[in-house]
Tab-separated table of C-alpha atoms and ligand atoms in Angstrom:
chain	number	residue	atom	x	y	z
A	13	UNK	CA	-25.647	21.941	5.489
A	14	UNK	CA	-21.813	22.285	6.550
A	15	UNK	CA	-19.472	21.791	3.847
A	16	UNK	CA	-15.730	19.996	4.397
A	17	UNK	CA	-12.871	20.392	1.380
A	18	UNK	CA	-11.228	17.579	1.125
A	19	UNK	CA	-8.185	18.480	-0.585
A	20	UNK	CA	-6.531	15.226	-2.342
A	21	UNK	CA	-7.877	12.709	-4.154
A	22	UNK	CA	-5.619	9.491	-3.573
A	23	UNK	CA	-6.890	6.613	-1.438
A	24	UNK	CA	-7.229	9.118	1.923
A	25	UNK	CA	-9.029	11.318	0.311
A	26	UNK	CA	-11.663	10.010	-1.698
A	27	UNK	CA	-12.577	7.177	0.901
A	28	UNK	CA	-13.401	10.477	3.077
A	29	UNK	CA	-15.208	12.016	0.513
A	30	UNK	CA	-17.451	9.613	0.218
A	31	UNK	CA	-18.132	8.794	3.976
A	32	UNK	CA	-18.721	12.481	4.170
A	33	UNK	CA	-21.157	12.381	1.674
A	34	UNK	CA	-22.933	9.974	2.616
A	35	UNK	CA	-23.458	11.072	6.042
A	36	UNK	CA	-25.138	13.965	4.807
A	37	UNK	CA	-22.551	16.541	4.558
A	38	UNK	CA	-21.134	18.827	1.449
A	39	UNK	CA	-17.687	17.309	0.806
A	40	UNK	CA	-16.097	18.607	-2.006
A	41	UNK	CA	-12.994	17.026	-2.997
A	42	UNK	CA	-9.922	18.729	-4.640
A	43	UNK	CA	-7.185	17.315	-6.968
A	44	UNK	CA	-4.957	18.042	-9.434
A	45	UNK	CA	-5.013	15.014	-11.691
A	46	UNK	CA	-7.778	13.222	-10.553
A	47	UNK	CA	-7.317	9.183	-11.330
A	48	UNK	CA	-3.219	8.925	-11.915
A	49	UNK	CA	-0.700	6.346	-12.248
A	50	UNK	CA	0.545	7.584	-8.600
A	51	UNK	CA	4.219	6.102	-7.980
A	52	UNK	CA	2.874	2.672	-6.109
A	53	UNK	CA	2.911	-0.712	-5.878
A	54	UNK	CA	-0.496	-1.166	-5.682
A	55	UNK	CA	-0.590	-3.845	-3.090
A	56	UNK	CA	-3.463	-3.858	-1.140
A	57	UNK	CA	-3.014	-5.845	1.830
A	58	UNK	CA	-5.818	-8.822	2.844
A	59	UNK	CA	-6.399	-6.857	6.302
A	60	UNK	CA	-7.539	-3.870	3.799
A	61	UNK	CA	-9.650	-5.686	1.548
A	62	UNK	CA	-11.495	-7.705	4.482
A	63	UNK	CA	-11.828	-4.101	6.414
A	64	UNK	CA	-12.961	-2.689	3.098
A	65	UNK	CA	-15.190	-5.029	1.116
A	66	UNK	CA	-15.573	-2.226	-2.030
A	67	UNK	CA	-11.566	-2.607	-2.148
A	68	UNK	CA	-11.968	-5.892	-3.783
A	69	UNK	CA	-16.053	-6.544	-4.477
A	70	UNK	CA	-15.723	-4.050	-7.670
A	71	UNK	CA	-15.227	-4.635	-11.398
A	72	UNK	CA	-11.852	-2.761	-11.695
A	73	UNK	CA	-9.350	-4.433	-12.964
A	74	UNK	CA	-7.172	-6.209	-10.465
A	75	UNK	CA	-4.474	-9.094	-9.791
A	76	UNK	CA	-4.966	-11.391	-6.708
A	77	UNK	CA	-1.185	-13.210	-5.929
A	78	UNK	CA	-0.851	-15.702	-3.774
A	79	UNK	CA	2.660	-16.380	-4.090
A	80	UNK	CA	5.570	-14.726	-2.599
A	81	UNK	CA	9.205	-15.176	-2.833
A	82	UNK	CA	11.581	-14.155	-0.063
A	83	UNK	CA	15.133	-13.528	-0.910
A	84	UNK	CA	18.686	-12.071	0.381
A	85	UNK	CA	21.797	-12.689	-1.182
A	86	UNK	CA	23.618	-14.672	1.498
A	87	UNK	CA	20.669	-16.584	2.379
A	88	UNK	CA	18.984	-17.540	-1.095
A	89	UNK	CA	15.308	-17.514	-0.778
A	90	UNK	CA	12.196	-18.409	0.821
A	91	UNK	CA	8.784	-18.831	-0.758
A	92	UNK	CA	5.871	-18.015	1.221
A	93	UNK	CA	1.994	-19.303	0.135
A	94	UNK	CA	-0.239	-16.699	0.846
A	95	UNK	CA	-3.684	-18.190	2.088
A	96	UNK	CA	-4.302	-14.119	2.170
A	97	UNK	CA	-3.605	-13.032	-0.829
A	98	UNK	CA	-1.788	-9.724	-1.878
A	99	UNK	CA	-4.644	-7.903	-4.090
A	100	UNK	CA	-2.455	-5.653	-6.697
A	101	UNK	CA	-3.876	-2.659	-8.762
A	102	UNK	CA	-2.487	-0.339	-11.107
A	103	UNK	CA	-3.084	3.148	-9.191
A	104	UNK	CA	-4.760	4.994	-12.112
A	105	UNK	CA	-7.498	2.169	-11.582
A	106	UNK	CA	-7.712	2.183	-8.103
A	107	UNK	CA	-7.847	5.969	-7.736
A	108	UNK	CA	-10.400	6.147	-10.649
A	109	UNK	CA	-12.619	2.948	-8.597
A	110	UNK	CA	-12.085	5.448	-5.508
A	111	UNK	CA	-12.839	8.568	-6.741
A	112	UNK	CA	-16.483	7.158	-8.525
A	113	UNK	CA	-17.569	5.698	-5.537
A	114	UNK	CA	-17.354	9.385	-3.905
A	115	UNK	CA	-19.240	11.290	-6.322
A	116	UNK	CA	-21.606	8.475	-6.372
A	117	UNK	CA	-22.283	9.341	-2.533
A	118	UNK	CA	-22.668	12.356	-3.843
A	119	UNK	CA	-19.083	14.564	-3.561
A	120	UNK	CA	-18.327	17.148	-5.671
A	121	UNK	CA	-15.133	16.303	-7.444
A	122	UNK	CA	-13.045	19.892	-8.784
A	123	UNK	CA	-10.027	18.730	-10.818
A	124	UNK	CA	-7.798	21.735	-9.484
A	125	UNK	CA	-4.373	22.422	-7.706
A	126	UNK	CA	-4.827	23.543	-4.319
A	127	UNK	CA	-2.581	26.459	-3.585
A	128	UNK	CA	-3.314	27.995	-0.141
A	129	UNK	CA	-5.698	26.966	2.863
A	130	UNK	CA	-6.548	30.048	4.798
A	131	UNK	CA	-8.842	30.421	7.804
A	132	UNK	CA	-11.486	32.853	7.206
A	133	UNK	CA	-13.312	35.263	9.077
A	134	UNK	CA	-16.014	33.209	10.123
A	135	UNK	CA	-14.006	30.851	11.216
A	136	UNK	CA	-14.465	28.515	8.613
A	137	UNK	CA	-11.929	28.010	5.892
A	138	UNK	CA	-10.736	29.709	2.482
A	139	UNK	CA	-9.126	27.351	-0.066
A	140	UNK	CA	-7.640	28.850	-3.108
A	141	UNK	CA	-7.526	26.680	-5.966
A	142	UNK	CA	-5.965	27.299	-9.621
A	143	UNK	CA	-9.613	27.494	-10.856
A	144	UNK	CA	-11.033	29.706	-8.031
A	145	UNK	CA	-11.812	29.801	-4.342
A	146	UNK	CA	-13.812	27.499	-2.300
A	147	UNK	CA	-15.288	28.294	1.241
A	148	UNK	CA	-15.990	25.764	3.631
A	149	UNK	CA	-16.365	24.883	7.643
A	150	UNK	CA	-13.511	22.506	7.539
A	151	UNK	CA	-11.184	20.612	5.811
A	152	UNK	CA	-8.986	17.161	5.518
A	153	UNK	CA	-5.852	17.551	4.431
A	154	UNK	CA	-5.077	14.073	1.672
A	155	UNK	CA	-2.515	15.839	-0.356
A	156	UNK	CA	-0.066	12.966	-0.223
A	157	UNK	CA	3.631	12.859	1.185
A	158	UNK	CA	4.580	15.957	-0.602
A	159	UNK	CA	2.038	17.594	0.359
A	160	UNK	CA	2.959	21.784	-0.322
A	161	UNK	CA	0.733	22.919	3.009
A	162	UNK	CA	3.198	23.487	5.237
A	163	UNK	CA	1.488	24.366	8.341
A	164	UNK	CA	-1.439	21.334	7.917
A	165	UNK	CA	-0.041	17.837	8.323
A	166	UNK	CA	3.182	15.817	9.462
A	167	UNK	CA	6.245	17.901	9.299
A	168	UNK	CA	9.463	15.029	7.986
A	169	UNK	CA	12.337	15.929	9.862
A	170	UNK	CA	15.754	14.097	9.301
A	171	UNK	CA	14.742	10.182	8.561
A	172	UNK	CA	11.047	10.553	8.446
A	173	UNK	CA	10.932	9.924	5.190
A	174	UNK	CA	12.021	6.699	2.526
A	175	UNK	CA	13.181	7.549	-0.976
A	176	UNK	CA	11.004	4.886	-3.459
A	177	UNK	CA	11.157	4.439	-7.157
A	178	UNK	CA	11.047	1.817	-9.893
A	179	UNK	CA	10.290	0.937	-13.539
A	180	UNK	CA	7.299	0.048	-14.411
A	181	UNK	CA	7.655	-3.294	-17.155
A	182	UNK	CA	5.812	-4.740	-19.833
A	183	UNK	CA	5.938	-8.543	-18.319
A	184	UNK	CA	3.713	-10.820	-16.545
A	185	UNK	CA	4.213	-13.042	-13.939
A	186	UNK	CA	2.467	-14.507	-10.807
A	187	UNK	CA	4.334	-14.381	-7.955
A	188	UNK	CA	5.891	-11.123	-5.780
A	189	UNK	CA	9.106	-11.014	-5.432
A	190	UNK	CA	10.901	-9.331	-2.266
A	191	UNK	CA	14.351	-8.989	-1.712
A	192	UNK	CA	16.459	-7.639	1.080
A	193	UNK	CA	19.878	-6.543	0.460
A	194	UNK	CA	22.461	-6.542	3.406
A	195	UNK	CA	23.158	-3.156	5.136
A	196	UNK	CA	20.624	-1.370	3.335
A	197	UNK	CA	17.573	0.003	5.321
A	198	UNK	CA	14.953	-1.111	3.060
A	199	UNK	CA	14.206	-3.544	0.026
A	200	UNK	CA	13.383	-4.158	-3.383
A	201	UNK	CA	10.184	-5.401	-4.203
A	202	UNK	CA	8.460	-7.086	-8.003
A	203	UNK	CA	4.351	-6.581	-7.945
A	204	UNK	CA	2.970	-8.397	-11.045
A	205	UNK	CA	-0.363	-6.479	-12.102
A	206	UNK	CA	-3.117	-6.950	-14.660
A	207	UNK	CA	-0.080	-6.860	-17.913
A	208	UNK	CA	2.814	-4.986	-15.993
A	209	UNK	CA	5.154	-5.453	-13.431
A	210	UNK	CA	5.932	-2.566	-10.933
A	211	UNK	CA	8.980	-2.901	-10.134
A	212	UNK	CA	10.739	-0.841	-7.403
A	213	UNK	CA	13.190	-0.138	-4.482
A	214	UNK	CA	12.352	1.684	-1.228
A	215	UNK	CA	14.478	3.056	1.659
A	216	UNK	CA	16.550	5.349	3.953
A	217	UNK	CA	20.244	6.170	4.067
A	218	UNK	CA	21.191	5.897	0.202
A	219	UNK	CA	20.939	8.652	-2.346
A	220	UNK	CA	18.189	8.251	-4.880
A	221	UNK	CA	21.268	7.843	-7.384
A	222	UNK	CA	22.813	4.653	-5.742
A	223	UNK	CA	19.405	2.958	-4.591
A	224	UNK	CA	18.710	3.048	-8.819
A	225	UNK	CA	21.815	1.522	-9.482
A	226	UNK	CA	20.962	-1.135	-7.088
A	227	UNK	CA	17.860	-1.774	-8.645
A	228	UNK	CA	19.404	-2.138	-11.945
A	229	UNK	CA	21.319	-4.530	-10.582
A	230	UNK	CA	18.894	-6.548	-9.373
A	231	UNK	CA	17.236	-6.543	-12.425
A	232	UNK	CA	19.760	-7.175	-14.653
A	233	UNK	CA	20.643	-10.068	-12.369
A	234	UNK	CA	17.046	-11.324	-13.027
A	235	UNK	CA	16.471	-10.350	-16.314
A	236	UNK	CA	13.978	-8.074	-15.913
A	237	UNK	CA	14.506	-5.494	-18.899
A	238	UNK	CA	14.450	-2.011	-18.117
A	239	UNK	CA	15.732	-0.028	-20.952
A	240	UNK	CA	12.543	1.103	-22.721
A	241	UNK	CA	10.862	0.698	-19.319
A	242	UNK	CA	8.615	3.737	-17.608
A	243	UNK	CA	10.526	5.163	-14.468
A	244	UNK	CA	9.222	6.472	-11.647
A	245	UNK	CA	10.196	7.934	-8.118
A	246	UNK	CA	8.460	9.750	-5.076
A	247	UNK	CA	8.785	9.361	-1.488
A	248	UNK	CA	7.355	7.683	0.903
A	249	UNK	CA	6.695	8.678	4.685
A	250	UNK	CA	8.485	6.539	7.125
A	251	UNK	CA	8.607	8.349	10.665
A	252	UNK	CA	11.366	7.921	12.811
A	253	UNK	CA	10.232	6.331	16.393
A	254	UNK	CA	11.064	9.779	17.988
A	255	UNK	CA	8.779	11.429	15.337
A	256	UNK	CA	5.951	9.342	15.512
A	257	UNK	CA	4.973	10.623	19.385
A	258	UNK	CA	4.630	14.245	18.033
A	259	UNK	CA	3.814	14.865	14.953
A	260	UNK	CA	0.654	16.853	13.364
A	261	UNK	CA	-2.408	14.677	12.478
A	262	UNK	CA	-4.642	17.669	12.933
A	263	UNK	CA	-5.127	21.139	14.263
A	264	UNK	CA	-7.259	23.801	14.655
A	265	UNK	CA	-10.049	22.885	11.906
A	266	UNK	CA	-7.950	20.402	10.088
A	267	UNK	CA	-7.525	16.793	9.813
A	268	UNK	CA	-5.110	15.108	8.453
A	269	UNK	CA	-5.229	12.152	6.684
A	270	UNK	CA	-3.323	8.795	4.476
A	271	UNK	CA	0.430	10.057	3.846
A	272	UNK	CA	-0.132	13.932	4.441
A	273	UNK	CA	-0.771	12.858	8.086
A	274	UNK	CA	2.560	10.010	7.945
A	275	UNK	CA	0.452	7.150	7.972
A	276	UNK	CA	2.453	4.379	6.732
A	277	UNK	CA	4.021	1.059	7.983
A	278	UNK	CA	7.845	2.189	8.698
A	279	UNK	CA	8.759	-1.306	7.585
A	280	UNK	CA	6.727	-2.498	4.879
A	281	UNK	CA	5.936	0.662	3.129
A	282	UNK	CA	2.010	-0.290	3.251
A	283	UNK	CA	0.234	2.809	3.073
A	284	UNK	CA	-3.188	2.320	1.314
A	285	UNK	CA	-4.547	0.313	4.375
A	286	UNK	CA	-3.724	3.566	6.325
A	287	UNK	CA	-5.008	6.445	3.876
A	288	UNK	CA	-8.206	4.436	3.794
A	289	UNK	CA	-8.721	3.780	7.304
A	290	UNK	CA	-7.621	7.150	8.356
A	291	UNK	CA	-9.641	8.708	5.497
A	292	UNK	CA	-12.508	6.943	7.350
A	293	UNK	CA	-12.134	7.955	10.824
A	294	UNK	CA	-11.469	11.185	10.338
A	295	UNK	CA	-15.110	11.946	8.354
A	296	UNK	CA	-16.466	10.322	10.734
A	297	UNK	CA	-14.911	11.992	13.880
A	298	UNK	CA	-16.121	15.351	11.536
A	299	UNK	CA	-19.536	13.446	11.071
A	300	UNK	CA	-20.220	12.362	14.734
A	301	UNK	CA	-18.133	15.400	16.773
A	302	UNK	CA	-18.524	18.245	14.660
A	303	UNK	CA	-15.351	20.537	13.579
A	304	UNK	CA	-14.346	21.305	17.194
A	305	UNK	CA	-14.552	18.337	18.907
A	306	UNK	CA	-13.171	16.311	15.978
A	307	UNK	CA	-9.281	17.025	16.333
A	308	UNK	CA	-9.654	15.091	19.640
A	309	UNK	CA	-11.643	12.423	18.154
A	310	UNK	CA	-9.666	11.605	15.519
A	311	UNK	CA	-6.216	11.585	17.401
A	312	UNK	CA	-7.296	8.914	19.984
A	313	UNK	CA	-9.089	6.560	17.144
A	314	UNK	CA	-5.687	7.197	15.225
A	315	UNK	CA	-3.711	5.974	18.709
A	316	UNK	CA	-5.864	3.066	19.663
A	317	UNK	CA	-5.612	1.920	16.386
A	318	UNK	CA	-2.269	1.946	15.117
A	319	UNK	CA	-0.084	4.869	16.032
A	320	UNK	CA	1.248	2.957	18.984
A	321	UNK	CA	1.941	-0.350	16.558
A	322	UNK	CA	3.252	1.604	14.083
A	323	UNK	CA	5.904	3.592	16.836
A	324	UNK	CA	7.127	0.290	17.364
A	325	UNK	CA	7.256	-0.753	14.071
A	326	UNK	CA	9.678	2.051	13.609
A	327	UNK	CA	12.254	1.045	16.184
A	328	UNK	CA	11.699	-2.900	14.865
A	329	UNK	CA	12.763	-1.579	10.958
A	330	UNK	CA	16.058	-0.056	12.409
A	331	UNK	CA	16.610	-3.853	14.145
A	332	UNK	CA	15.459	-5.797	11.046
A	333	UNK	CA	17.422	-4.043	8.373
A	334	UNK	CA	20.280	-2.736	10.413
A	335	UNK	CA	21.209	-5.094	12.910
A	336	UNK	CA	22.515	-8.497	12.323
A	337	UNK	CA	22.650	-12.114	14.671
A	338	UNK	CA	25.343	-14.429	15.105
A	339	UNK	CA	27.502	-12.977	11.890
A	340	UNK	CA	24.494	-12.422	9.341
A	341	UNK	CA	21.656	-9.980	8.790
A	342	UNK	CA	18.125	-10.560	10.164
A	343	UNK	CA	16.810	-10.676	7.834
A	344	UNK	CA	19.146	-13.513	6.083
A	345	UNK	CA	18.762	-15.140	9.291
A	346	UNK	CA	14.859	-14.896	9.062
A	347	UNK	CA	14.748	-16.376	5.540
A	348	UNK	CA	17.156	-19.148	6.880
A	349	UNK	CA	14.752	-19.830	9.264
A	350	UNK	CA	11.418	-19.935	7.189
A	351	UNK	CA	12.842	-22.686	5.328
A	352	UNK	CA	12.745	-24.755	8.662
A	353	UNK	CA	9.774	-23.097	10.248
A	354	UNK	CA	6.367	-23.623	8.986
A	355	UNK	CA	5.635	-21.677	12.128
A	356	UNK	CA	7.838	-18.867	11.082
A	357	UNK	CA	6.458	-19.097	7.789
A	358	UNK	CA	2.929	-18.429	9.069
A	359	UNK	CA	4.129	-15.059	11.413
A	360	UNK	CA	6.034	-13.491	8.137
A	361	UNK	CA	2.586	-14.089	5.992
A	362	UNK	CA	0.429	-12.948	8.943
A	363	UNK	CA	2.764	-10.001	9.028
A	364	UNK	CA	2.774	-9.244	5.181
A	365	UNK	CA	-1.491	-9.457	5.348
A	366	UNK	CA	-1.403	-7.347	7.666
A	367	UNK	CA	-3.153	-9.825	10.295
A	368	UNK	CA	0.015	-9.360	12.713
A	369	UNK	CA	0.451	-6.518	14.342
A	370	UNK	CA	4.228	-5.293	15.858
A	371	UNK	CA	3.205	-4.590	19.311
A	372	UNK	CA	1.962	-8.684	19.760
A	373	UNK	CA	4.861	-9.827	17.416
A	374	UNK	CA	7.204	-10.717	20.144
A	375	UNK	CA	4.757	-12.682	22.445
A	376	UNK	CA	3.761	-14.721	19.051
A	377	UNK	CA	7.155	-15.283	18.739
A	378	UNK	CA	7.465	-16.635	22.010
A	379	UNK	CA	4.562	-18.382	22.288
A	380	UNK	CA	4.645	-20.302	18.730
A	381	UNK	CA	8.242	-20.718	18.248
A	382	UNK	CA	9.937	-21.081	21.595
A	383	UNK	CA	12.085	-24.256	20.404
A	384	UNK	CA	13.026	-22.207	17.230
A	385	UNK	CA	14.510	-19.056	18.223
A	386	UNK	CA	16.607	-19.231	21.309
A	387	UNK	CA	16.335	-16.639	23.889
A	388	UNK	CA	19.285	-14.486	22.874
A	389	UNK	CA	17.933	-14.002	19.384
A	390	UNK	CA	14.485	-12.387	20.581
A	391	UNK	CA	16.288	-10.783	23.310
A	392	UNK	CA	18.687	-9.127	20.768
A	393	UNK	CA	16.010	-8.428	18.473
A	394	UNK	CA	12.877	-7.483	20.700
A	395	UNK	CA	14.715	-4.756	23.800
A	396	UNK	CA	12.614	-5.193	27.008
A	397	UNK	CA	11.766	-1.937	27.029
A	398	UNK	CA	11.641	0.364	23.797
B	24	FAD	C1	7.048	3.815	-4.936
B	24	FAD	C2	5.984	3.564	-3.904
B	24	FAD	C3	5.458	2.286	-3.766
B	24	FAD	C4	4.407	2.062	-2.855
B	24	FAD	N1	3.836	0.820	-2.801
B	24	FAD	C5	2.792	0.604	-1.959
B	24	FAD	C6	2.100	-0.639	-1.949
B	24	FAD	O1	2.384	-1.553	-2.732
B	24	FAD	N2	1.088	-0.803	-1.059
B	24	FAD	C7	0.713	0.179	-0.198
B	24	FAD	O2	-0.209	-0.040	0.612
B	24	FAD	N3	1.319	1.391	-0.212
B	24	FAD	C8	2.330	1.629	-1.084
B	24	FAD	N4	2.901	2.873	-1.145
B	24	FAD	C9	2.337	3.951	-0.321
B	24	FAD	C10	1.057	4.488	-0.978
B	24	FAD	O3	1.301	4.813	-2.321
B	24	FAD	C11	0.571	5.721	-0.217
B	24	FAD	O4	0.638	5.486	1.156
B	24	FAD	C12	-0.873	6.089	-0.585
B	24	FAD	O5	-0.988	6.437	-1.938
B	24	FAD	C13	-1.341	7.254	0.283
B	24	FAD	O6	-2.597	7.714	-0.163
B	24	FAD	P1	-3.007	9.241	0.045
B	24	FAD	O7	-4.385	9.362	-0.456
B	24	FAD	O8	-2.694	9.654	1.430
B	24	FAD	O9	-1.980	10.057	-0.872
B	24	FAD	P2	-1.766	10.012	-2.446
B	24	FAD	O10	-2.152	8.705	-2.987
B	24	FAD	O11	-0.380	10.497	-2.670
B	24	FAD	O12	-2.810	11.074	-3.001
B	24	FAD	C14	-2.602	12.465	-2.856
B	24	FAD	C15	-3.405	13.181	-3.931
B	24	FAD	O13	-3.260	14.583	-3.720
B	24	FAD	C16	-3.162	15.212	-4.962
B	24	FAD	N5	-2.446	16.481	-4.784
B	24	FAD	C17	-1.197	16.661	-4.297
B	24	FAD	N6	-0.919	17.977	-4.241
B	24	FAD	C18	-2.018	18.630	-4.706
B	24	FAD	C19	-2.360	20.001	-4.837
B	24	FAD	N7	-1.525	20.991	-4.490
B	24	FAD	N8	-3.588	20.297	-5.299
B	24	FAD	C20	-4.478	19.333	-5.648
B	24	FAD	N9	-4.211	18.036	-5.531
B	24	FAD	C21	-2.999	17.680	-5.059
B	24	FAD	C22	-2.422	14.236	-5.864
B	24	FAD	O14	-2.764	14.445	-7.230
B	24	FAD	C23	-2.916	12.895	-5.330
B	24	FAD	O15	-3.976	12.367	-6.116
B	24	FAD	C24	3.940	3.117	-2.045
B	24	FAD	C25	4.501	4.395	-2.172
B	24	FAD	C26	5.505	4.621	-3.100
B	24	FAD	C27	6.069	6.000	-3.239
């Protein structure tokens, strides 16, 4: 029987764990901490949950929200009723859901760090772990966005990545909050979970330093206490358009998967969706192509399904966060609108279930909301060519 490490345990990493096992084949799957309270929001998107039945058909404890709140300084706020609802877990639950289903398809779960990934002499593959080495044919990389294997998985050059961090609070409430700030290439965002909020700010372009004072801020404006509040940072991949057309996924005997491979929506942040669905495709590239043939496999599933989308999401964040219309940000101007635009409305709930994709945004647009947005604004939003 061939045996794969699967080094990581987050989303990525257990999903292809289990698909692994399942399909016959010795996965055994590496991590340091097992189920953790990763850094996270914990929003798991409808398009993830309806993909991905066990995401929500389990008895973890969960939060389903179907309220959202839209706001930007300038522009006050917009409220959005989400007929998909955002599905919100703490990540020490989700992870913990995650990892049981794998060993229940039969994994083998080590609770180690991974140190080194060698190829060995059979042309397999040596993994050195803090409690001993493993052999194995091949191996999926799911160590997360810092993950210390520096020749398996994206390389972040300048702007690839976002800085994130938050508190996490002892409140409750039922409704997510978003809000954009002008000039700043990213936003702050309030997830209510089961007895906590998480609480956070992600982005580009700001030191780690001034994006917390921002936060406070923010939460001091709303009266969200913070003081004897948990803190937490980490970063979060967010590939530059350039990067996106060349960076690793997988190589000679590897795969790549979830963050380790840069999988995440440049503009929302979502990246459990991708860990999952990446986790996925790559077993079963490994599962239906064998080691060799998989590293081609997996890289076109990867680019029919969303590596294209999520290229041009990358050059849309720049216009959204950056760029501004007649005097005021988009994305003032795009709360302005929502509050005249059922229509509107719809796209920006579409978008945040991820049920509209970036590549068909502009001919929805178009289409739906031709007497809304005059020509210039698309035009100046959406290039003809990018
Ligand atoms: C602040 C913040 C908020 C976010 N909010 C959301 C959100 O609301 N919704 C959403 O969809 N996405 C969100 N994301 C993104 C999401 O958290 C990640 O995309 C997702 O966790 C990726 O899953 P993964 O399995 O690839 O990596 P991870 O979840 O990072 O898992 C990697 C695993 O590898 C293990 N590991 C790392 N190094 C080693 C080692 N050397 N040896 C052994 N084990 C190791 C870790 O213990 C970890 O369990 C957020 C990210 C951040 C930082």
């Amino acid at each position: 029987m061939k045996t794969v490490a699967v080094l990581g345990g987050g989303p990525a990493g257990s999903v292809a764990a289990a698909r692994l096992a399942q399909g016959g084949v010795k996965a055994i799957l590496i991590d340091e901490k097992l189920a953790w309270e990763k850094p996270c929001g914990g929003g798991v998107t409808c398009k993830a949950y309806k993909e991905y039945p066990f995401l929500i058909e389990n008895d973890t404890p969960k939060k389903l929200v179907r309220n959202s709140c839209l706001s930007e300084p300038s522009a006050g706020s917009a409220t959005l009723e989400m007929s998909q609802p955002l599905l919100i877990y703490a990540r020490k639950d989700l992870n913990g859901m995650l990892l049981e289903r794998a060993a229940k398809q039969g994994a083998d779960i080590v609770k180690s760090r991974v140190t080194a990934a060698e190829r060995a002499s059979d042309g397999g593959w040596n993994i050195t772990t803090k409690q001993g080495n493993i052999h194995a044919d091949s191996c999926i990389v799911a160590l997360g966005a810092r993950n210390p294997l520096r020749n398996m998985g994206a390389e972040w050059r300048d702007g690839d990545t976002m800085t994130a961090l938050g508190y996490f609070v002892d409140s409750d409430r039922d409704h997510v909050d978003i809000r954009f700030l002008q000039g700043f290439e990213g936003y702050i965002w309030v997830f209510p979970r089961l007895g906590h909020l998480s609480v956070g700010i992600c982005g580009k372009g700001e030191s780690a330093q001034a994006m917390r004072a921002r936060l406070e801020r923010y939460m001091d404006e709303e009266g969200i206490p913070y003081k004897d509040a948990r803190f937490y940072g980490h970063m979060l991949p967010s590939l530059e358009q350039s990067s996106w057309r060349s960076h690793r996924v997988a190589g000679d005997g590897w795969l790549a998967v979830g963050d380790s491979a840069g999988l995440v929506d440049p503009v929302t942040g979502e990246g459990i969706y991708y860990a999952v669905r990446s986790g996925d495709v790559a077993a079963t590239s490994l599962l239906e192509h064998g080691t060799i043939e998989s590293e081609a496999a997996y890289r076109d599933q990867l680019k029919r399904e969303f590596i294209d989308d999520l290229t041009y999401g990358a050059h849309l964040s720049k216009r959204l966060f950056c760029e501004s219309i007649f005097g005021a940000s988009m994305t003032s101007r795009m709360i302005q609108l929502m509050r005249r635009s059922p229509l509107l409305t719809q796209v920006v709930e579409d978008l945040f279930a991820g049920s509209q994709n970036y590549l068909t945004l502009k001919k929805r647009l178009l289409e739906t909301a031709s007497g809304l947005f005059p020509d210039m604004m698309l035009r100046t939003f959406f290039p003809s060519k990018v």
